[in-house]
Amino acid sequence: MSFTLNQMAGFAALEKTGAFPELSDDLVGAILEEMGKYCDQVVAPLNKGSDEQGAVLENGVVRTSPGFKEAYRQYVDAGWNALAFPESAGGQGLPSTLAVAFIDGLNAACMSFAIGTTLTTGAIKAILHAATDEQKRLYLEKMVSGEWTGAMNLTEPQAGSDLSAIRTKAEPTGDGRYKISGQKIYITYGDHDLADNVVHLVLARLPDAPEGTAGISMFIVPKMHVNEDGSLGGRNDVQCIKLEEKMGLHGSPTCVMAFGENNECYGTILGEENKGLRNMFVMMNSARLDVGVQGVGVAERAYQHALAFAQDRQQGRAPGVRSGGMIPIYEHADVRRMLYSMKSLTEASRAICYANAVAYDLARHSPDDDQRAEAKALEGLLTPISKAWSTDRANEVTSLGVQIHGGMGYVEETGAAQYMRDARIAGIYEGTNGIQAMDLVGRKLQGDGGAAAGAFIQNVKEQAIIAKAAKDHDVQHIGARLEEGVTALEQSTQWLLNAAQNSQEDVLAGATPYLKQFGNVAGGYYLARGAVAAALAINEGGDTAYFNAKIAITKFYADAYLTEAVYLTDSVTSGADIVARLDPALLSA
Amino acid sequence: MSFTLNQMAGFAALEKTGAFPELSDDLVGAILEEMGKYCDQVVAPLNKGSDEQGAVLENGVVRTSPGFKEAYRQYVDAGWNALAFPESAGGQGLPSTLAVAFIDGLNAACMSFAIGTTLTTGAIKAILHAATDEQKRLYLEKMVSGEWTGAMNLTEPQAGSDLSAIRTKAEPTGDGRYKISGQKIYITYGDHDLADNVVHLVLARLPDAPEGTAGISMFIVPKMHVNEDGSLGGRNDVQCIKLEEKMGLHGSPTCVMAFGENNECYGTILGEENKGLRNMFVMMNSARLDVGVQGVGVAERAYQHALAFAQDRQQGRAPGVRSGGMIPIYEHADVRRMLYSMKSLTEASRAICYANAVAYDLARHSPDDDQRAEAKALEGLLTPISKAWSTDRANEVTSLGVQIHGGMGYVEETGAAQYMRDARIAGIYEGTNGIQAMDLVGRKLQGDGGAAAGAFIQNVKEQAIIAKAAKDHDVQHIGARLEEGVTALEQSTQWLLNAAQNSQEDVLAGATPYLKQFGNVAGGYYLARGAVAAALAINEGGDTAYFNAKIAITKFYADAYLTEAVYLTDSVTSGADIVARLDPALLSA
């Protein structure tokens, strides 16, 4: 993590901003160390049990998996939740990037435990962004500490990816409050027994609201009423009426939430009337990066599990050897290929997410206007890639983890299957990966006429030149592959920008392969930064074996995924005719 | 299926052999029709229930999922099991290709039901190949009818992919029988309540057997003893002592089998002493194709489910449209891309598997020596591709099915998740897909110095020329893409054959991407045959819309997967240095 932060993601730039006076290498080291202990010793042991004994709804109350309550108490007590929030809100004022590194570890430990904390984080950000002083006074401190948690209530059965169809209602009561009524589905940690209160942020419509997304407002709807002095009042008319049965992530309660079944559900408006989606995006953009990091974390866990298995499990012999003892399956080239795929994809997605987090922090804390603007553009560009690419790759990595285990991967005993089942949701929620791709080719690419993408591509090109100029042959090779990859990305980008002049349908048809290509190149870019740094470190007398392994994994990535990036241009630029509207009746024949 | 059989897989060649006098288009049509009814109406409705209420072990007896018993009775009564076995063994003497088409439909209906029948098929083939007349008299008829089922008992905890480590013992009793003792794991349908007897084929060692694979024999070990007159005797000392809890395929009992716990387990030897692996490969090669077809069937089911959902589910609007009603998600280009990926991959894998089946039949029934030899070579080449490529693609297709469903895909209610969980095993059992890739670059490619692969590549090149010469522009385009793909495959093939002179490690490092590349090209080849036929059919006044859809899907495939084939050469030819042995300790850092 430390290598990724410093040598790939540009973490050092945060110290230079001066916005984090207490930040130092020692502090970061100490935090990563403590984090490792908490994740390893407290949370990781709960993972398998949370799959076997998921959250349950009993008499209207959601009970979490064995051990979650105690682990959450330690999480709050240690101040993990407050890490990256401003000191003025009771936080520790450290960079969000460190919080991202923390949830990387937490997701590796137990994804279904970790997801709950990231929803609170997102809700806090929306409140920081849009709440009145009074709302902040009532909610912020308890949420920043983690004493209360947050939940995002967006989806309704008819309104999933398309929130314009939301029907939940909010009627002003005349005393500054609103009566909320409606049902929400797929509400992660909508109810649970980890904290005394759950602060719901709910999208709903005012009586006179315009149709569509322009008529959606956001409300703060606590599970327990909050008194003037901040203490807990009575129960609000909000409840979990069903838990979904899911493929995985059993430890995370996915709730159907009923608001106002007895017409007694009260909330306050968060931000302006009919501008609810704006707040939602504050919450959601942060959540999107966090979901990307879920992919990184669960992929890391699957990888470590598979690596240990491959060193232990004995099967077969080396090529040409006909007798004698069996060898660890790690010795088989095909198994190493799978492991290196897992490793390199996980490292690439980690680097992308961390770089995204650094951009997030710089965009908010740099004293330099240009740097802030540049970072903001990079953050916007990387967010859909962090979310979609990391989670698509997590599906692949966790599936390879099952494959390395052979038959043992398919039986639940070993745990490999759980990572794959758990990971699968991350490509779906917080905006499906298809939606991310549409965001990338739409708002992010066309929104500034390709400026942010162009700047990124320019950086990658320069990095390719640096790598090609290295003394190390492998690093040169990485540079050459990176150049091929970024050239292809540039072609696709240009093609999309041109196509956008004529037909959004053409652009949208290429969205998913473009995001994949972009992710492959971005991953190669950050890994290449690491490889160049590793080569320098060797020259300066660093641990040769360790740094050579970094270079070898990057080379593997370059040969597997930067070459893939090259071919994807064809898929991007085939345009709408390859996804022409065929009569579905003919397609089922 | 009919289009695939006739226009892609070359089914007509079977009629020309004269070996199937009763074979006619009418008969095939009638069989596919009946098959459709049985699969749709009897088996498909059991699928979801089999996931929710899987097989259970109660007091030493395995009970299958609700409805399985009755559906199996109908399967036996209708003669489905006997379809492709020789009339001399009580079968109907039809081509195996039709049985493959049948299990395609059966897997689409319910994979966990279908897998049981294919194990019986494999066991029958081993018995036909190696049994004494007496063994055939006792077992064949009942197994061909399906009245008794078969099970393959290979794996032991220490002997998975590597069977040399098998420890199960067989001691001659002096009366022509053997006492069997040992435990086997992962035994599919090792016990169940569908039939009166389970005929286990068991790999075990004789007391004086050489070490390793050269000391493994195969035994017939029935669950119930069989009397001289073929009637059932008492219970043999064979039992299921545990069922595995799996990620999916809950309806298929995966048994830990104990042989001779009371020292009273008796069997007879099947074939020669110490030559058990030979029989196993007879059984396994057939099973490998059948597993490939599992991938095809479950992918088809996932596709149909997702297509129906995409036509029904309303979300969002067309690009640029800001108000008005929502549209079916099928209207979104990205959703169509996913559907066309699913459709084209499923059709390609179906075509490969059917062509493999036709080769299997021709290799056994053609009166022409050359044709038999050619078919045998093609069968050998295609078997690992059918198995591994189809099942890898099934993982992808079923995962896309979940993705199209969005959040609903992740909750178990819709069924989309089940297909993904069920499909995941197919890439693992009957030899993991890594083993298939090693088989392809080893025995199949190097075994004949590249002759079979060269002949196949030549056929593909000719097909590319034919397609390029078509009047239809899309078919021309398909031809051009096919030419690029096969040229890349030829380069990889040549590289592997050269590398094999120096280093098997280099060859093995490229095995998996080579199999993927080969599968992509083979799929493109068979689809291109279909596209050429479709273009001709349009010229001859056929259903333009239907045949144009066939061409459009092939074009989609060409742009997505033949382009992918081109880049894979880099992965194949990067050689062993990209999977160099790195110290695992460095890899976990």
Coordinates of N, CA and C in Angstrom, one line a residue, chain A residues 157-162 164-165 186 242 244-249 303 307 311 313-317 319 326 330-331 333-334 336-337 340 343 347 399 402-403 406-408 410-413 417 420-422 424-425 427-428 432-434 481 504-505 508-510 512-513 545-546 549-550 552-553 555-556 559-560 563-564 567 570-571 574 577-582 584 586-589, chain B residues 157-162 164-165 186 242 244-249 303 307 311 313-317 319 326 330-331 333-334 336-337 340 343 399 402-403 406-408 410-413 417 420-422 424-425 427-428 432-434 481 504-505 508-510 512-513 545-546 549-550 552-553 555-556 559-560 563-564 567 570-571 574 577-582 584 586-589:
Chain A
P157 N -38.7 0.1 -6.7 CA -38.9 -1.0 -7.7 C -38.9 -0.5 -9.1
Q158 N -39.6 0.6 -9.4 CA -39.6 1.1 -10.8 C -38.5 2.1 -11.1
A159 N -37.7 2.4 -10.1 CA -36.7 3.4 -10.3 C -35.3 2.9 -9.8
G160 N -34.6 2.3 -10.7 CA -33.3 1.7 -10.3 C -32.2 2.6 -10.9
S161 N -31.7 2.3 -12.1 CA -30.7 3.1 -12.7 C -31.4 4.5 -13.1
D162 N -32.7 4.5 -13.3 CA -33.4 5.7 -13.7 C -34.1 6.3 -12.5
S164 N -35.5 9.1 -12.2 CA -36.6 10.0 -12.5 C -38.0 9.5 -12.1
A165 N -38.0 8.2 -12.0 CA -39.3 7.5 -11.7 C -39.7 7.4 -10.2
Y186 N -33.4 -2.3 -1.8 CA -31.9 -2.4 -1.9 C -31.2 -1.4 -1.0
K242 N -38.2 -6.1 5.0 CA -37.8 -7.4 4.4 C -36.3 -7.3 4.2
E244 N -33.3 -8.8 1.6 CA -33.2 -9.6 0.3 C -32.3 -10.8 0.5
E245 N -32.6 -11.8 -0.2 CA -31.7 -13.0 -0.2 C -30.8 -12.8 -1.4
K246 N -29.5 -12.7 -1.1 CA -28.6 -12.4 -2.2 C -27.6 -13.5 -2.5
M247 N -26.9 -13.3 -3.6 CA -25.9 -14.3 -4.0 C -24.7 -14.3 -3.1
G248 N -24.4 -13.2 -2.5 CA -23.3 -13.0 -1.6 C -23.5 -11.8 -0.7
L249 N -22.5 -11.4 0.0 CA -22.5 -10.2 0.9 C -23.6 -10.4 1.9
Y303 N -6.7 -13.1 -3.8 CA -5.4 -13.3 -4.3 C -4.5 -13.9 -3.2
L307 N -2.8 -17.5 -3.5 CA -1.4 -17.7 -3.4 C -0.9 -18.7 -2.4
Q311 N 0.9 -22.4 -3.0 CA 2.2 -22.8 -2.4 C 2.1 -24.1 -1.6
R313 N -0.7 -26.6 -1.9 CA -1.3 -27.7 -2.6 C -0.3 -28.4 -3.6
Q314 N -0.2 -29.7 -3.4 CA 0.8 -30.5 -4.2 C 0.0 -31.3 -5.3
Q315 N 0.3 -31.0 -6.5 CA -0.3 -31.8 -7.6 C 0.7 -31.8 -8.8
G316 N 0.9 -33.0 -9.4 CA 1.6 -33.0 -10.6 C 3.1 -32.8 -10.5
R317 N 3.7 -32.8 -11.7 CA 5.2 -32.7 -11.7 C 5.6 -31.7 -12.8
P319 N 7.3 -30.2 -16.2 CA 7.2 -30.8 -17.5 C 8.3 -31.7 -17.8
M326 N 5.2 -35.0 -5.9 CA 4.4 -34.0 -6.5 C 5.0 -32.6 -6.1
Y330 N 2.0 -24.0 -7.5 CA 2.6 -22.7 -7.8 C 3.7 -23.0 -8.9
E331 N 4.3 -24.2 -8.9 CA 5.3 -24.5 -9.9 C 4.8 -24.6 -11.3
A333 N 3.3 -23.4 -14.7 CA 3.2 -22.1 -15.4 C 1.8 -21.5 -15.5
D334 N 0.9 -22.4 -15.7 CA -0.5 -21.9 -15.9 C -1.1 -21.4 -14.6
R336 N 0.8 -20.0 -12.2 CA 1.4 -18.7 -12.0 C 0.8 -17.6 -12.9
R337 N 0.5 -18.0 -14.1 CA -0.2 -17.0 -14.9 C -1.5 -16.5 -14.3
Y340 N -0.5 -14.3 -11.3 CA 0.1 -13.0 -11.8 C -1.0 -12.1 -12.4
K343 N -2.7 -10.8 -9.3 CA -1.8 -9.8 -8.6 C -1.8 -8.5 -9.4
E347 N -3.2 -4.8 -8.3 CA -2.3 -3.7 -8.0 C -2.7 -2.5 -8.9
S399 N -12.9 -14.9 -9.5 CA -13.2 -16.1 -10.3 C -11.9 -16.9 -10.5
V402 N -11.1 -18.9 -7.5 CA -11.9 -20.1 -7.4 C -11.2 -21.2 -8.3
Q403 N -10.8 -20.7 -9.5 CA -10.2 -21.7 -10.5 C -8.9 -22.3 -9.9
G406 N -9.4 -25.2 -7.8 CA -10.0 -26.4 -8.4 C -11.3 -26.7 -7.8
G407 N -11.6 -28.0 -7.6 CA -12.9 -28.4 -7.0 C -13.1 -27.8 -5.7
M408 N -12.0 -27.6 -4.9 CA -12.1 -27.0 -3.6 C -12.6 -25.6 -3.7
Y410 N -15.0 -24.6 -5.6 CA -16.4 -24.6 -5.8 C -17.2 -25.0 -4.5
V411 N -16.6 -25.7 -3.7 CA -17.3 -26.0 -2.4 C -17.0 -24.8 -1.5
E412 N -18.0 -24.6 -0.6 CA -17.9 -23.4 0.1 C -16.9 -23.4 1.3
E413 N -16.5 -24.6 1.6 CA -15.6 -24.8 2.7 C -14.3 -23.9 2.7
A417 N -15.0 -19.3 -2.9 CA -16.3 -19.0 -3.6 C -17.0 -17.8 -3.0
M420 N -15.9 -14.6 -4.6 CA -16.5 -14.4 -5.9 C -17.9 -13.9 -5.8
R421 N -18.7 -14.6 -4.9 CA -20.1 -14.2 -4.7 C -20.2 -12.8 -4.1
D422 N -19.4 -12.5 -3.2 CA -19.4 -11.2 -2.6 C -19.1 -10.1 -3.6
R424 N -19.4 -9.9 -6.7 CA -20.3 -9.7 -7.8 C -21.2 -8.5 -7.8
I425 N -21.6 -8.0 -6.6 CA -22.5 -6.9 -6.4 C -21.8 -5.6 -6.8
G427 N -20.0 -4.5 -9.1 CA -20.2 -4.0 -10.5 C -21.6 -3.5 -10.8
I428 N -22.5 -3.7 -9.8 CA -23.9 -3.4 -10.0 C -24.3 -2.1 -9.3
T432 N -24.7 1.0 -12.1 CA -24.0 -0.2 -12.8 C -22.8 0.2 -13.6
N433 N -22.0 -0.8 -13.9 CA -20.8 -0.4 -14.6 C -21.1 0.1 -16.0
G434 N -22.2 -0.3 -16.6 CA -22.7 0.3 -17.8 C -23.0 1.8 -17.7
R481 N 5.1 -1.0 -24.5 CA 3.7 -1.4 -24.4 C 2.8 -0.3 -24.0
Q504 N -25.0 10.3 -30.5 CA -24.7 9.8 -29.2 C -24.9 8.2 -29.2
E505 N -25.7 7.7 -30.1 CA -25.8 6.3 -30.1 C -24.5 5.6 -30.4
L508 N -22.4 5.8 -27.3 CA -22.8 4.9 -26.2 C -22.5 3.4 -26.6
A509 N -22.5 3.1 -27.9 CA -22.3 1.7 -28.3 C -20.8 1.3 -27.9
G510 N -19.9 2.4 -27.9 CA -18.5 2.1 -27.6 C -18.2 2.3 -26.1
T512 N -18.6 0.9 -23.1 CA -18.0 -0.2 -22.2 C -16.6 -0.6 -22.6
P513 N -16.4 -0.9 -23.9 CA -15.0 -1.2 -24.3 C -14.1 0.0 -24.1
A545 N 15.6 -8.1 -5.1 CA 14.5 -9.1 -5.3 C 13.1 -8.5 -5.2
Y546 N 12.9 -7.7 -4.2 CA 11.6 -7.1 -4.0 C 11.2 -6.2 -5.2
A549 N 10.6 -8.0 -8.5 CA 9.3 -8.6 -8.5 C 8.2 -7.5 -8.9
K550 N 8.4 -6.3 -8.5 CA 7.5 -5.2 -8.9 C 7.5 -5.0 -10.4
A552 N 8.6 -7.2 -12.6 CA 8.1 -8.4 -13.3 C 6.6 -8.4 -13.4
I553 N 5.9 -8.1 -12.3 CA 4.5 -8.1 -12.4 C 4.0 -7.0 -13.3
K555 N 5.5 -6.0 -16.0 CA 5.8 -6.5 -17.3 C 4.7 -7.5 -17.7
F556 N 4.3 -8.3 -16.8 CA 3.3 -9.3 -17.0 C 2.0 -8.5 -17.4
D559 N 2.2 -7.1 -20.9 CA 2.0 -8.0 -22.0 C 0.6 -8.6 -22.1
A560 N -0.1 -8.6 -21.0 CA -1.4 -9.1 -21.0 C -2.5 -8.1 -21.2
T563 N -1.6 -4.9 -24.2 CA -1.9 -5.4 -25.5 C -3.4 -5.5 -25.7
E564 N -4.1 -5.9 -24.7 CA -5.5 -6.0 -24.8 C -6.1 -4.6 -25.1
Y567 N -6.2 -3.7 -28.9 CA -7.3 -4.3 -29.7 C -8.6 -3.7 -29.4
D570 N -10.8 -1.4 -31.8 CA -11.8 -1.9 -32.8 C -13.2 -2.0 -32.2
S571 N -13.3 -2.4 -31.0 CA -14.6 -2.5 -30.3 C -15.2 -1.2 -30.1
S574 N -16.3 0.5 -33.6 CA -17.2 -0.2 -34.5 C -18.6 0.5 -34.6
D577 N -23.6 0.5 -35.4 CA -24.1 -0.6 -36.3 C -23.9 -1.9 -35.8
I578 N -22.8 -2.1 -34.9 CA -22.7 -3.5 -34.4 C -23.7 -3.8 -33.3
V579 N -24.2 -2.8 -32.7 CA -25.3 -3.0 -31.7 C -26.6 -2.5 -32.2
A580 N -26.8 -2.6 -33.6 CA -28.0 -2.2 -34.2 C -29.2 -2.9 -33.5
R581 N -30.3 -2.2 -33.6 CA -31.5 -2.7 -33.0 C -32.1 -3.9 -33.8
L582 N -31.8 -5.1 -33.4 CA -32.4 -6.3 -34.0 C -33.7 -6.6 -33.3
P584 N -36.0 -8.4 -31.2 CA -35.7 -9.4 -30.2 C -36.3 -10.8 -30.5
L586 N -36.3 -12.2 -33.3 CA -35.3 -12.9 -34.1 C -34.1 -13.4 -33.2
L587 N -33.9 -12.7 -32.2 CA -32.8 -13.1 -31.3 C -33.0 -14.2 -30.4
S588 N -34.3 -14.5 -30.2 CA -34.6 -15.7 -29.4 C -34.8 -16.9 -30.2
A589 N -34.7 -16.8 -31.6 CA -34.8 -17.9 -32.4 C -33.5 -18.7 -32.6
Chain B
P157 N -8.8 -36.9 -2.0 CA -8.3 -35.5 -1.5 C -6.9 -35.2 -2.0
Q158 N -6.0 -36.1 -2.0 CA -4.6 -35.8 -2.5 C -4.5 -36.0 -4.0
A159 N -5.5 -36.5 -4.6 CA -5.4 -36.7 -6.1 C -6.6 -36.1 -6.8
G160 N -6.3 -34.9 -7.2 CA -7.3 -34.1 -8.0 C -7.0 -34.1 -9.4
S161 N -6.3 -33.0 -9.9 CA -5.9 -33.0 -11.3 C -4.8 -34.1 -11.5
D162 N -4.1 -34.5 -10.5 CA -3.1 -35.5 -10.6 C -3.5 -36.8 -10.0
S164 N -2.1 -39.6 -10.3 CA -1.0 -40.6 -10.0 C -1.0 -40.9 -8.5
A165 N -1.6 -40.0 -7.7 CA -1.6 -40.1 -6.2 C -2.7 -41.0 -5.7
Y186 N -15.9 -35.6 -4.3 CA -16.5 -34.9 -5.5 C -17.2 -35.9 -6.5
K242 N -21.1 -38.1 2.9 CA -21.2 -36.6 3.0 C -21.6 -36.0 1.7
E244 N -21.2 -32.4 -0.4 CA -20.5 -31.1 -0.3 C -21.5 -29.9 -0.4
E245 N -21.2 -28.9 0.3 CA -22.0 -27.6 0.1 C -21.3 -26.8 -0.9
K246 N -22.0 -26.5 -2.0 CA -21.4 -25.9 -3.1 C -21.9 -24.5 -3.4
M247 N -21.2 -23.7 -4.2 CA -21.6 -22.4 -4.7 C -22.9 -22.5 -5.5
G248 N -23.1 -23.6 -6.2 CA -24.3 -23.7 -7.1 C -24.5 -25.2 -7.4
L249 N -25.3 -25.5 -8.4 CA -25.6 -26.9 -8.8 C -26.1 -27.7 -7.6
Y303 N -29.1 -16.3 -21.3 CA -29.4 -15.3 -22.3 C -30.9 -15.1 -22.5
L307 N -32.7 -11.6 -22.1 CA -33.4 -11.0 -23.2 C -34.8 -10.6 -22.8
Q311 N -36.5 -6.8 -22.5 CA -37.6 -6.3 -23.3 C -38.7 -5.7 -22.4
R313 N -38.2 -4.7 -18.8 CA -37.8 -3.7 -17.8 C -37.7 -2.3 -18.5
Q314 N -38.4 -1.4 -17.9 CA -38.4 0.0 -18.4 C -37.5 0.9 -17.5
Q315 N -36.5 1.5 -18.1 CA -35.6 2.4 -17.4 C -35.0 3.4 -18.4
G316 N -35.0 4.7 -18.0 CA -34.3 5.6 -18.8 C -35.0 6.0 -20.2
R317 N -34.3 6.8 -20.9 CA -34.8 7.3 -22.2 C -33.7 7.3 -23.2
P319 N -30.9 8.5 -25.9 CA -30.0 9.6 -25.8 C -30.6 11.0 -26.3
M326 N -40.5 6.0 -19.9 CA -39.3 5.3 -20.0 C -39.3 4.2 -21.1
Y330 N -33.7 -2.8 -23.3 CA -33.2 -3.3 -24.6 C -32.9 -2.2 -25.6
E331 N -33.5 -1.0 -25.4 CA -33.3 0.1 -26.3 C -31.9 0.8 -26.0
A333 N -28.0 1.1 -26.0 CA -27.0 0.4 -26.8 C -26.1 -0.5 -25.9
D334 N -25.8 -0.1 -24.7 CA -24.9 -0.9 -23.8 C -25.6 -2.2 -23.4
R336 N -27.8 -3.8 -25.3 CA -27.8 -4.6 -26.5 C -26.4 -5.2 -26.6
R337 N -25.4 -4.4 -26.4 CA -24.0 -5.0 -26.4 C -23.8 -6.2 -25.6
Y340 N -25.9 -9.1 -27.1 CA -25.2 -9.6 -28.3 C -24.0 -10.4 -27.9
K343 N -25.4 -13.7 -26.7 CA -25.9 -14.5 -27.8 C -24.8 -15.0 -28.7
S399 N -22.6 -14.2 -16.2 CA -22.3 -13.0 -15.4 C -22.9 -11.8 -16.0
V402 N -26.5 -11.6 -15.1 CA -26.7 -10.9 -13.8 C -26.6 -9.4 -14.0
Q403 N -25.6 -9.0 -14.8 CA -25.4 -7.5 -14.9 C -26.6 -6.9 -15.6
G406 N -29.3 -5.9 -13.3 CA -29.0 -4.9 -12.3 C -29.1 -5.5 -10.9
G407 N -29.6 -4.7 -9.9 CA -29.7 -5.2 -8.6 C -30.5 -6.5 -8.5
M408 N -31.5 -6.6 -9.4 CA -32.3 -7.8 -9.4 C -31.6 -9.1 -9.7
Y410 N -28.6 -9.7 -8.6 CA -27.9 -10.1 -7.4 C -28.7 -10.8 -6.4
V411 N -30.0 -10.4 -6.3 CA -30.9 -11.1 -5.4 C -31.3 -12.4 -6.1
E412 N -31.5 -13.4 -5.2 CA -31.7 -14.7 -5.8 C -33.1 -14.9 -6.5
E413 N -34.0 -14.0 -6.1 CA -35.4 -14.2 -6.6 C -35.5 -14.4 -8.1
A417 N -28.9 -15.1 -10.9 CA -27.7 -15.5 -10.1 C -27.4 -17.0 -10.1
M420 N -25.3 -18.2 -12.9 CA -23.9 -17.9 -12.8 C -23.3 -18.8 -11.8
R421 N -24.0 -19.1 -10.7 CA -23.4 -20.0 -9.7 C -23.3 -21.4 -10.2
D422 N -24.3 -21.8 -10.9 CA -24.3 -23.2 -11.5 C -23.2 -23.3 -12.5
R424 N -20.4 -22.0 -12.8 CA -19.0 -21.8 -12.4 C -18.2 -23.2 -12.3
I425 N -18.9 -24.2 -12.0 CA -18.2 -25.5 -11.8 C -17.7 -26.1 -13.1
G427 N -16.1 -25.0 -15.6 CA -14.7 -24.8 -15.9 C -13.7 -25.5 -15.1
I428 N -14.2 -26.2 -14.1 CA -13.3 -26.9 -13.1 C -13.3 -28.4 -13.3
T432 N -9.6 -29.4 -15.1 CA -9.8 -27.9 -15.1 C -9.5 -27.3 -16.5
N433 N -9.9 -26.1 -16.7 CA -9.7 -25.5 -18.0 C -8.2 -25.3 -18.3
G434 N -7.4 -25.2 -17.2 CA -6.0 -25.1 -17.4 C -5.4 -26.4 -17.9
R481 N -12.2 -10.2 -41.0 CA -11.9 -10.4 -39.6 C -11.4 -11.8 -39.3
Q504 N 9.4 -26.9 -22.8 CA 7.9 -27.1 -22.6 C 7.4 -26.0 -21.7
E505 N 8.2 -25.4 -20.9 CA 7.8 -24.4 -20.0 C 7.3 -23.2 -20.8
L508 N 3.9 -24.2 -22.1 CA 2.8 -24.2 -21.1 C 2.4 -22.8 -20.6
A509 N 3.4 -21.9 -20.6 CA 3.1 -20.5 -20.2 C 2.1 -19.9 -21.2
G510 N 2.1 -20.3 -22.4 CA 1.1 -19.8 -23.4 C -0.1 -20.6 -23.6
T512 N -3.0 -21.2 -21.9 CA -4.4 -20.7 -21.7 C -4.8 -19.6 -22.7
P513 N -3.9 -18.6 -23.0 CA -4.3 -17.7 -24.1 C -4.4 -18.4 -25.4
A545 N -35.3 -11.1 -42.6 CA -35.1 -10.6 -41.3 C -34.3 -11.6 -40.4
Y546 N -34.8 -12.8 -40.5 CA -34.2 -13.9 -39.7 C -32.7 -14.1 -40.1
A549 N -30.4 -11.3 -39.1 CA -30.0 -11.3 -37.7 C -28.9 -12.2 -37.5
K550 N -28.9 -13.3 -38.2 CA -27.8 -14.3 -38.0 C -26.5 -13.6 -38.5
A552 N -25.8 -10.4 -38.6 CA -25.5 -9.3 -37.7 C -24.8 -9.8 -36.4
I553 N -25.3 -10.9 -35.9 CA -24.7 -11.4 -34.7 C -23.3 -11.9 -34.9
K555 N -21.4 -10.7 -37.2 CA -20.5 -9.5 -37.4 C -20.1 -9.0 -36.0
F556 N -21.1 -8.9 -35.2 CA -20.8 -8.5 -33.8 C -19.6 -9.3 -33.2
D559 N -16.2 -8.5 -34.7 CA -15.7 -7.3 -34.3 C -15.2 -7.3 -32.8
A560 N -15.9 -8.2 -32.0 CA -15.5 -8.3 -30.6 C -14.5 -9.4 -30.3
T563 N -11.2 -9.9 -33.3 CA -10.2 -8.9 -33.0 C -9.4 -9.2 -31.7
E564 N -10.1 -9.8 -30.8 CA -9.5 -10.2 -29.5 C -8.5 -11.3 -29.8
Y567 N -5.0 -10.0 -30.8 CA -4.0 -9.5 -29.8 C -3.5 -10.7 -28.9
D570 N 0.2 -12.0 -28.7 CA 1.2 -11.5 -27.8 C 1.3 -12.2 -26.5
S571 N 0.1 -12.6 -26.0 CA 0.1 -13.3 -24.7 C 0.7 -14.7 -24.9
S574 N 4.6 -14.6 -25.4 CA 5.5 -13.9 -24.5 C 6.4 -14.9 -23.7
D577 N 9.1 -16.3 -19.7 CA 9.7 -15.2 -18.9 C 8.6 -14.4 -18.2
I578 N 7.4 -14.3 -18.8 CA 6.4 -13.5 -18.2 C 5.7 -14.2 -17.0
V579 N 5.9 -15.5 -17.0 CA 5.4 -16.2 -15.8 C 6.6 -16.8 -15.0
A580 N 7.7 -16.1 -15.1 CA 8.9 -16.6 -14.4 C 8.6 -16.8 -12.9
R581 N 9.3 -17.8 -12.3 CA 9.1 -18.1 -10.9 C 9.6 -17.0 -10.0
L582 N 8.7 -16.2 -9.5 CA 9.0 -15.2 -8.5 C 8.8 -15.8 -7.1
P584 N 7.3 -16.5 -4.0 CA 6.0 -16.1 -3.5 C 6.0 -15.1 -2.3
L586 N 7.7 -12.5 -2.1 CA 7.7 -11.2 -2.6 C 6.4 -10.8 -3.2
L587 N 5.6 -11.8 -3.6 CA 4.4 -11.6 -4.2 C 3.3 -11.3 -3.2
S588 N 3.5 -11.6 -2.0 CA 2.5 -11.3 -1.0 C 2.8 -10.0 -0.3
A589 N 3.9 -9.4 -0.7 CA 4.3 -8.1 -0.1 C 3.6 -6.9 -0.8

